[in-house]
Coordinates of C-alpha atoms in Angstrom, one line a residue:
Chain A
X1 CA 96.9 121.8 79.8
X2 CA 98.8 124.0 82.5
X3 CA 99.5 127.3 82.8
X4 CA 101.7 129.7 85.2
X5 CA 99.1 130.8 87.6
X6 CA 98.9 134.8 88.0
X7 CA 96.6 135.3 91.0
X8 CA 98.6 136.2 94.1
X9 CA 98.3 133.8 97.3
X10 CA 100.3 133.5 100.0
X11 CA 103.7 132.6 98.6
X12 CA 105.6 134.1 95.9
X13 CA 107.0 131.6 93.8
X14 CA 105.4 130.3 90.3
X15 CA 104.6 127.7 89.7
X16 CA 102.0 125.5 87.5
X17 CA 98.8 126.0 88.8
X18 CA 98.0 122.6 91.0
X19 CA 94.5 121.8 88.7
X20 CA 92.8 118.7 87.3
X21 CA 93.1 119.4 83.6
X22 CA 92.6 115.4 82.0
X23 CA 89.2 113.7 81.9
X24 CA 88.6 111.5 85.2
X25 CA 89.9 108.1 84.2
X26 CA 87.3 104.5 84.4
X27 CA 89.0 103.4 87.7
X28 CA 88.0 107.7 89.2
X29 CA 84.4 107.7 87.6
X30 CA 83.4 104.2 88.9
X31 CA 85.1 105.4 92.4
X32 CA 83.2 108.7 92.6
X33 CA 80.0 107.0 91.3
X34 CA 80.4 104.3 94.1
X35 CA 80.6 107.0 96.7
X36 CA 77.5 108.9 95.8
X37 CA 75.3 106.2 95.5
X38 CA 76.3 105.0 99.0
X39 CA 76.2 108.4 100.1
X40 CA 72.8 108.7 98.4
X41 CA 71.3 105.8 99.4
X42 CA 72.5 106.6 103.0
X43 CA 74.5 103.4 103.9
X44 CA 77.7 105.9 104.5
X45 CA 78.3 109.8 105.1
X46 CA 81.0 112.1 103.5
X47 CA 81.7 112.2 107.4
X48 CA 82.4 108.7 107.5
X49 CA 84.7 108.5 104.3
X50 CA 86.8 112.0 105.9
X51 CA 86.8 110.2 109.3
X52 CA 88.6 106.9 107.8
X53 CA 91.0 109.4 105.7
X54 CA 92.3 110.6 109.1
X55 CA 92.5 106.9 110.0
X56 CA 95.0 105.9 107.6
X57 CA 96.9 109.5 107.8
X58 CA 96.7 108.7 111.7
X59 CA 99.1 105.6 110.7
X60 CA 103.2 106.0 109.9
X61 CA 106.3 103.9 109.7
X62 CA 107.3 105.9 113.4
X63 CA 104.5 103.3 115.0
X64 CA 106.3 100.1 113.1
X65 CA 109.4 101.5 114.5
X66 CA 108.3 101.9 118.1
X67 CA 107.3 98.3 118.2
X68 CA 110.7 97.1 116.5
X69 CA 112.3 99.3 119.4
X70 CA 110.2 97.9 121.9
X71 CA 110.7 94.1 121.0
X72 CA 114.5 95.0 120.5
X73 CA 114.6 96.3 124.1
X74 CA 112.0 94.1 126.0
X75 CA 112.5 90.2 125.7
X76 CA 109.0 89.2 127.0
X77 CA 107.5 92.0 124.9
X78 CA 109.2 90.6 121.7
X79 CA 108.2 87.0 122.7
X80 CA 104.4 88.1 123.0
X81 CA 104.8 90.2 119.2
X82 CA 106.3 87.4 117.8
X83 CA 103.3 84.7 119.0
X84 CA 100.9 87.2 117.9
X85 CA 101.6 90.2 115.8
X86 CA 98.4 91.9 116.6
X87 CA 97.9 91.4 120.4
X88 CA 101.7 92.8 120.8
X89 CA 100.6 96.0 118.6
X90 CA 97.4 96.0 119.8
X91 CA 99.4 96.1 123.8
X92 CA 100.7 99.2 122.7
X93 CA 97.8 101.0 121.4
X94 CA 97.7 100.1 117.8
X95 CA 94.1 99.2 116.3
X96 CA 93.7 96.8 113.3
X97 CA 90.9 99.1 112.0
X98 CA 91.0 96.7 108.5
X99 CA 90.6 93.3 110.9
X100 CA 93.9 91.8 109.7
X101 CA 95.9 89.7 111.4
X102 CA 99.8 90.3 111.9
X103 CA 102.8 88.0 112.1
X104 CA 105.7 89.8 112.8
X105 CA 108.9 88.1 111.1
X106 CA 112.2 88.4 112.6
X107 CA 115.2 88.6 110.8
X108 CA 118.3 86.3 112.1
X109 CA 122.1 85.9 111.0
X110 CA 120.4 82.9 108.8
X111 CA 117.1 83.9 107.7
X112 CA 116.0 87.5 106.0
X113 CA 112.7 87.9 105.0
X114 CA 110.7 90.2 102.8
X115 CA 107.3 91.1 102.1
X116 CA 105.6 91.7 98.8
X117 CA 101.8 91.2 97.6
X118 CA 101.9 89.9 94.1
X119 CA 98.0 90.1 94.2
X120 CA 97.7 93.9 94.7
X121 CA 99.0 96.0 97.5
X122 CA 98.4 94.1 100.8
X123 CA 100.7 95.9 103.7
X124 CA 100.3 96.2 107.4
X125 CA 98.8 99.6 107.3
X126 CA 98.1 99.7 110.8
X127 CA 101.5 99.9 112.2
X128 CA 103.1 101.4 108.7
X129 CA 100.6 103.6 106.8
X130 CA 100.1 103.6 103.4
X131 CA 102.8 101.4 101.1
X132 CA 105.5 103.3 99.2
X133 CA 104.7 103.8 95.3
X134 CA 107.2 100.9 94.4
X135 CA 105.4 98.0 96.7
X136 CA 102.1 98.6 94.6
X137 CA 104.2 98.5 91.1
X138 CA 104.3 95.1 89.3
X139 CA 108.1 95.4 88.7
X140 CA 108.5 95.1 92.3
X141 CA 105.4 92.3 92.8
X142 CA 106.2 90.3 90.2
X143 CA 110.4 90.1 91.0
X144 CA 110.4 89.7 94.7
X145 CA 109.2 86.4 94.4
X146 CA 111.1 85.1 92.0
X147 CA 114.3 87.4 91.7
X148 CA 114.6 88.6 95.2
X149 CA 118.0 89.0 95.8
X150 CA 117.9 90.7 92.4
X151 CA 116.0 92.9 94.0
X152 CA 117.1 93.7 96.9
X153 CA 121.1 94.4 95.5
X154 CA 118.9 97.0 93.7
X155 CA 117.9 98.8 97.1
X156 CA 121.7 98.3 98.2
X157 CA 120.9 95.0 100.1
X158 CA 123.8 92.2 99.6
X159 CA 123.2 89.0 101.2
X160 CA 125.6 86.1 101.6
X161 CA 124.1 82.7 99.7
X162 CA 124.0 80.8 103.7
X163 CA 121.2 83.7 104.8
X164 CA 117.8 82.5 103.2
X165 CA 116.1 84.4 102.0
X166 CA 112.4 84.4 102.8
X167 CA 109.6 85.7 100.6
X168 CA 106.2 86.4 102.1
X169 CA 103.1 86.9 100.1
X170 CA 100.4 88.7 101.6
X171 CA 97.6 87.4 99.8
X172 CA 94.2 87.2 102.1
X173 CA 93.7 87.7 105.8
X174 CA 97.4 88.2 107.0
X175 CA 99.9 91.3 107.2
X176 CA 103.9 90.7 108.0
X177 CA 106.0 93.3 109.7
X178 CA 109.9 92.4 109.4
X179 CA 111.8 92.8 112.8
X180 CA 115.0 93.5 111.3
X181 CA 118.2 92.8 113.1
X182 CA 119.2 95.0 115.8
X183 CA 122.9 96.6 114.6
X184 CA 125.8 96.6 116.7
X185 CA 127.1 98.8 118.7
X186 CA 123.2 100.1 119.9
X187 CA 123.2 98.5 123.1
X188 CA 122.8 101.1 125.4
X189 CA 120.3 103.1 123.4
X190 CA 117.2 104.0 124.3
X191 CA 114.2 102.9 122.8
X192 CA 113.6 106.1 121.6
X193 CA 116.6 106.5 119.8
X194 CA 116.6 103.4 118.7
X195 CA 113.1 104.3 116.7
X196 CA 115.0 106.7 114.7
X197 CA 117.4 104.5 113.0
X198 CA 114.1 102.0 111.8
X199 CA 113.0 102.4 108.7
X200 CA 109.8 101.9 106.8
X201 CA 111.8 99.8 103.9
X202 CA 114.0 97.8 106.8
X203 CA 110.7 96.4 107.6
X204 CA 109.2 96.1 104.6
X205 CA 112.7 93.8 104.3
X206 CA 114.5 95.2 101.5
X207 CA 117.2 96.9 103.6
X208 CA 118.7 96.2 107.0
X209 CA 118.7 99.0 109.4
X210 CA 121.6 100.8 110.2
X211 CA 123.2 103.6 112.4
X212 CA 123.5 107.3 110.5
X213 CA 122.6 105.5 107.2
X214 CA 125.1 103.7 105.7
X215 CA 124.5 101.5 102.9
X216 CA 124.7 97.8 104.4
Chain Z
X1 CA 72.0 53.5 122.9
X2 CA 73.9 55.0 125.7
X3 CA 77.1 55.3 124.3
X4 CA 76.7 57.5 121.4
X5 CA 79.6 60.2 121.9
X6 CA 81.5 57.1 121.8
X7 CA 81.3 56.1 118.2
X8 CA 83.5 57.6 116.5
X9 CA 82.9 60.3 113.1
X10 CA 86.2 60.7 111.1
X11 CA 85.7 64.4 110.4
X12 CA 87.5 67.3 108.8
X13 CA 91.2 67.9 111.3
X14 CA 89.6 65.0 113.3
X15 CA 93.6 63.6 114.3
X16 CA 95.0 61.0 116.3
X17 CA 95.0 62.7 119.4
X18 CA 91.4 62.6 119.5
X19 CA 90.9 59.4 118.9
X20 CA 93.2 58.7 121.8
X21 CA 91.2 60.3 124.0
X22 CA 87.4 58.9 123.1
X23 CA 89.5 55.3 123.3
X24 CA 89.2 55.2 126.6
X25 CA 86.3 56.0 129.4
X26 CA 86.9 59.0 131.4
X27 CA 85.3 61.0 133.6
X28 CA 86.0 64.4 132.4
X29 CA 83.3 66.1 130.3
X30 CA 85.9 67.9 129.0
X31 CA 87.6 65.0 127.5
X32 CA 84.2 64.1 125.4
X33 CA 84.3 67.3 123.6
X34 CA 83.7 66.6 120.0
X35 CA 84.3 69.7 117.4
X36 CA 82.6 70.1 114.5
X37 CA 83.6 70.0 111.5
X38 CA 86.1 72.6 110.5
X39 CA 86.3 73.3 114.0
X40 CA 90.2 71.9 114.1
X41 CA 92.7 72.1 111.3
X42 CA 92.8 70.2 108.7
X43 CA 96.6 70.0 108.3
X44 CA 99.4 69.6 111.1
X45 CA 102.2 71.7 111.1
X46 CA 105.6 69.6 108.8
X47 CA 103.1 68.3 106.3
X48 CA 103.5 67.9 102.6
X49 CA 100.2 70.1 100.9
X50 CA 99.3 71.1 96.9
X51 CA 97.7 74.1 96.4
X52 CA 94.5 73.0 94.1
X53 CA 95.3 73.7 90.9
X54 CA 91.6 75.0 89.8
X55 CA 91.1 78.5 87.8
X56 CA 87.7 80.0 89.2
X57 CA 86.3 82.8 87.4
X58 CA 86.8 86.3 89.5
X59 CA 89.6 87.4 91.9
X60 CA 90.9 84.9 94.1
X61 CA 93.3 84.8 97.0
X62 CA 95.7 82.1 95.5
X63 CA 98.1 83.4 93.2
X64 CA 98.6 81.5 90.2
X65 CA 102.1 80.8 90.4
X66 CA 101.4 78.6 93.5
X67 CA 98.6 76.9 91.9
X68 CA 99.6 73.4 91.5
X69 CA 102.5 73.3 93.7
X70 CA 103.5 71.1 96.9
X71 CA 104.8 73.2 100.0
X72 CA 104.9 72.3 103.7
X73 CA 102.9 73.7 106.5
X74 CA 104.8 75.9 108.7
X75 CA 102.1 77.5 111.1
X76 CA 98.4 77.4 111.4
X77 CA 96.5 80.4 111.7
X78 CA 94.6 81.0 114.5
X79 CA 92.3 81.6 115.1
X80 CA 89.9 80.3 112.3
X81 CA 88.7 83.2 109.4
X82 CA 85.7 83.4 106.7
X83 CA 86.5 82.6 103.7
X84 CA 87.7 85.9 101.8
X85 CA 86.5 85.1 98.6
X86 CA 83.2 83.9 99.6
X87 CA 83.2 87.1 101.4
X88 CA 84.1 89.1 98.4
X89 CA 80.9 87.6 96.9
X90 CA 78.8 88.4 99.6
X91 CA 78.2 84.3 100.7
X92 CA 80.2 84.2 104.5
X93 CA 77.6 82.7 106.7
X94 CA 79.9 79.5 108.3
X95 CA 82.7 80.0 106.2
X96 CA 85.5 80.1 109.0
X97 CA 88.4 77.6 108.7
X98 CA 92.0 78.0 109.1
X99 CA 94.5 79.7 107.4
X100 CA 98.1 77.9 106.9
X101 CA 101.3 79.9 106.2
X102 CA 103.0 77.2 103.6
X103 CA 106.4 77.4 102.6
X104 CA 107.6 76.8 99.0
X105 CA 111.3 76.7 98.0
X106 CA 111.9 78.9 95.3
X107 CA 113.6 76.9 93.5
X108 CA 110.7 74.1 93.5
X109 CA 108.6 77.2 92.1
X110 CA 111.0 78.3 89.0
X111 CA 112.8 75.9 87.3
X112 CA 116.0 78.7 86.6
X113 CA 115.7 80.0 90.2
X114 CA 119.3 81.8 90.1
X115 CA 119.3 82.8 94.3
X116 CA 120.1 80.7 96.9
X117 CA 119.3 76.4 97.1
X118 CA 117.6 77.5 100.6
X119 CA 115.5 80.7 100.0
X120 CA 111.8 80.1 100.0
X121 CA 108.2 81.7 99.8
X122 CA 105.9 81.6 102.6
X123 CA 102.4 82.5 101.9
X124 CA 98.8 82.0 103.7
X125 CA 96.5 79.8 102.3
X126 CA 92.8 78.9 102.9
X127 CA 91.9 75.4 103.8
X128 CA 89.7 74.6 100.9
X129 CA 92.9 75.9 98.4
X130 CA 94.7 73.2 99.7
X131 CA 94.9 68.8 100.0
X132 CA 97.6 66.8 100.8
X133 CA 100.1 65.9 98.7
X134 CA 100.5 62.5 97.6

């Protein structure tokens, strides 16, 4: 159970005290008991488990959309990303600390694609950080592969029945990245700005990117 | 026997290009390279492949909705990777073959597919999950 807290910090607000108040759960107890036997047995450190926690926070949809501007604004560079998803990230500093491979997939007047992992939460966490709640629910898994554009009028996305739509399943070895399409009316922004209009869910695939937002 | 490199070992992705190439003497030791097996891809890009339709015990990489099905190379995966799921069970030692990204249509893959005739599924594939379709 929760309670108001009483004891004065730093802000003045109430609110319920942030506590863990439920028994651990299997998947938590097995997790914690994984770590300290490793930790124990001295095949890892805490050190190591903080350092790779800073890896992942280190990694945000703002480096996804840096590439997507950079391919959108640099032909050769876009030729390179799409050969080889990982040397073109890799050009511009991005690591593949998990040792995936990346095909980036780019989005045409006649094909949109879309990336789901039925088989758990497989995402290109190098370029995008950590997948959005929805990507690792099996609504979303279990529809985008054989509903999608059920799916994506859900997020707002309304696609004409001569654009295929393609469904990638990111089962083993390989991540996808969508290169959406570039909107009109951008062509003499900057990379920079462009950046700001890409979205972590326009490359996911399930909505186009746009200028100031507008629903598609 | 002098001409050993010569006779020729149908192997694993062992295509018509190489046997093209042994056809005929040459004096390039390049041009006597022989791979080993698993060395080249099994499958060329356009052709017709079923995903084994097999139901191992423990997680594996193929979804089951695939299982079964006949889809058409699109790209090979280079370069060659171990075997995930051996991995996951510790056995990796000279595992590496290729990935394939295989395309499906959807509506080859549900019967009441309501999208589009042309929308598909893409999705990568290790070469022993996979044999040509008849």
């Amino acid at each position: 159970m929760t309670s108001v807290h009483t004891d004065h910090h730093d802000h003045d607000h109430d609110h319920a005290a942030i506590e863990q108040v439920d028994r651990p759960g299997y998947y938590e107890v097995m997790e914690t008991a994984i770590r300290e036997l490793l930790i124990a047995k001295g095949l890892i450190s805490a050190g190591d488990i903080r350092h790779q926690i800073e890896v992942l926070d280190s990694r945000s949809p703002a480096l996804g959309a840096a590439v997507v501007a950079r391919a959108w604004t640099d032909p050769d560079f876009k030729r390179r990303l799409l050969a080889d998803g990982r040397k073109g990230c890799e050009e511009l500093g991005i690591s593949f600390y998990d040792d995936t491979q990346l095909i980036v997939l780019e989005n045409t007047s006649e094909v949109h694609n879309l990336i789901v992992c039925t088989l758990c939460s497989c995402y290109p966490r190098p370029v995008l950080g950590l997948p959005p709640d929805w990507y690792k629910l099996k609504p979303y898994r279990a529809r985008a592969v054989s509903e999608p554009r059920k799916v994506l009028a859900e997020f707002g996305t309304h696609l004409p029945d001569d654009v295929e739509i393609r469904v990638s399943d990111s089962t083993a070895a390989v991540r996808y990245l969508v290169l959406p399409l570039r909107p009109e009316g951008t062509d003499d922004w900057s990379p920079d700005e462009l950046a700001a209009i890409v979205t972590r869910d326009a490359m996911i695939g399930v909505i186009p990117v746009t200028i100031g937002g507008e629903a598609a | 026997m002098t001409d050993h490199i010569d006779q020729d070992r149908p192997g694993r992705g062992d295509g018509a290009a190489g046997d093209a190439h042994r056809a005929k003497p040459t004096s390039s030791a390049f041009e006597i390279i022989l791979p080993a097996l698993g060395e080249r891809p099994a499958f060329e890009v356009g052709e017709a492949v079923s995903v084994r339709d097999r139901s191992p015990i423990g997680h594996y990489r193929v979804p089951i909705y695939l299982r079964g099905h006949v889809g058409t190379v699109v790209r090979i995966i280079e370069p060659v990777l171990v075997d995930n799921e051996a991995e996951g069970y510790g056995r990796n030692a000279g595992s590496r073959l290729h990935y394939y990204r295989v395309a499906f249509p959807l509506t080859e893959l549900w019967s009441r597919y309501e999208g589009a005739p042309g929308d598909e599924l893409h999705v990568e594939i290790f070469e022993t999950w996979l044999e040509r379709a008849q």
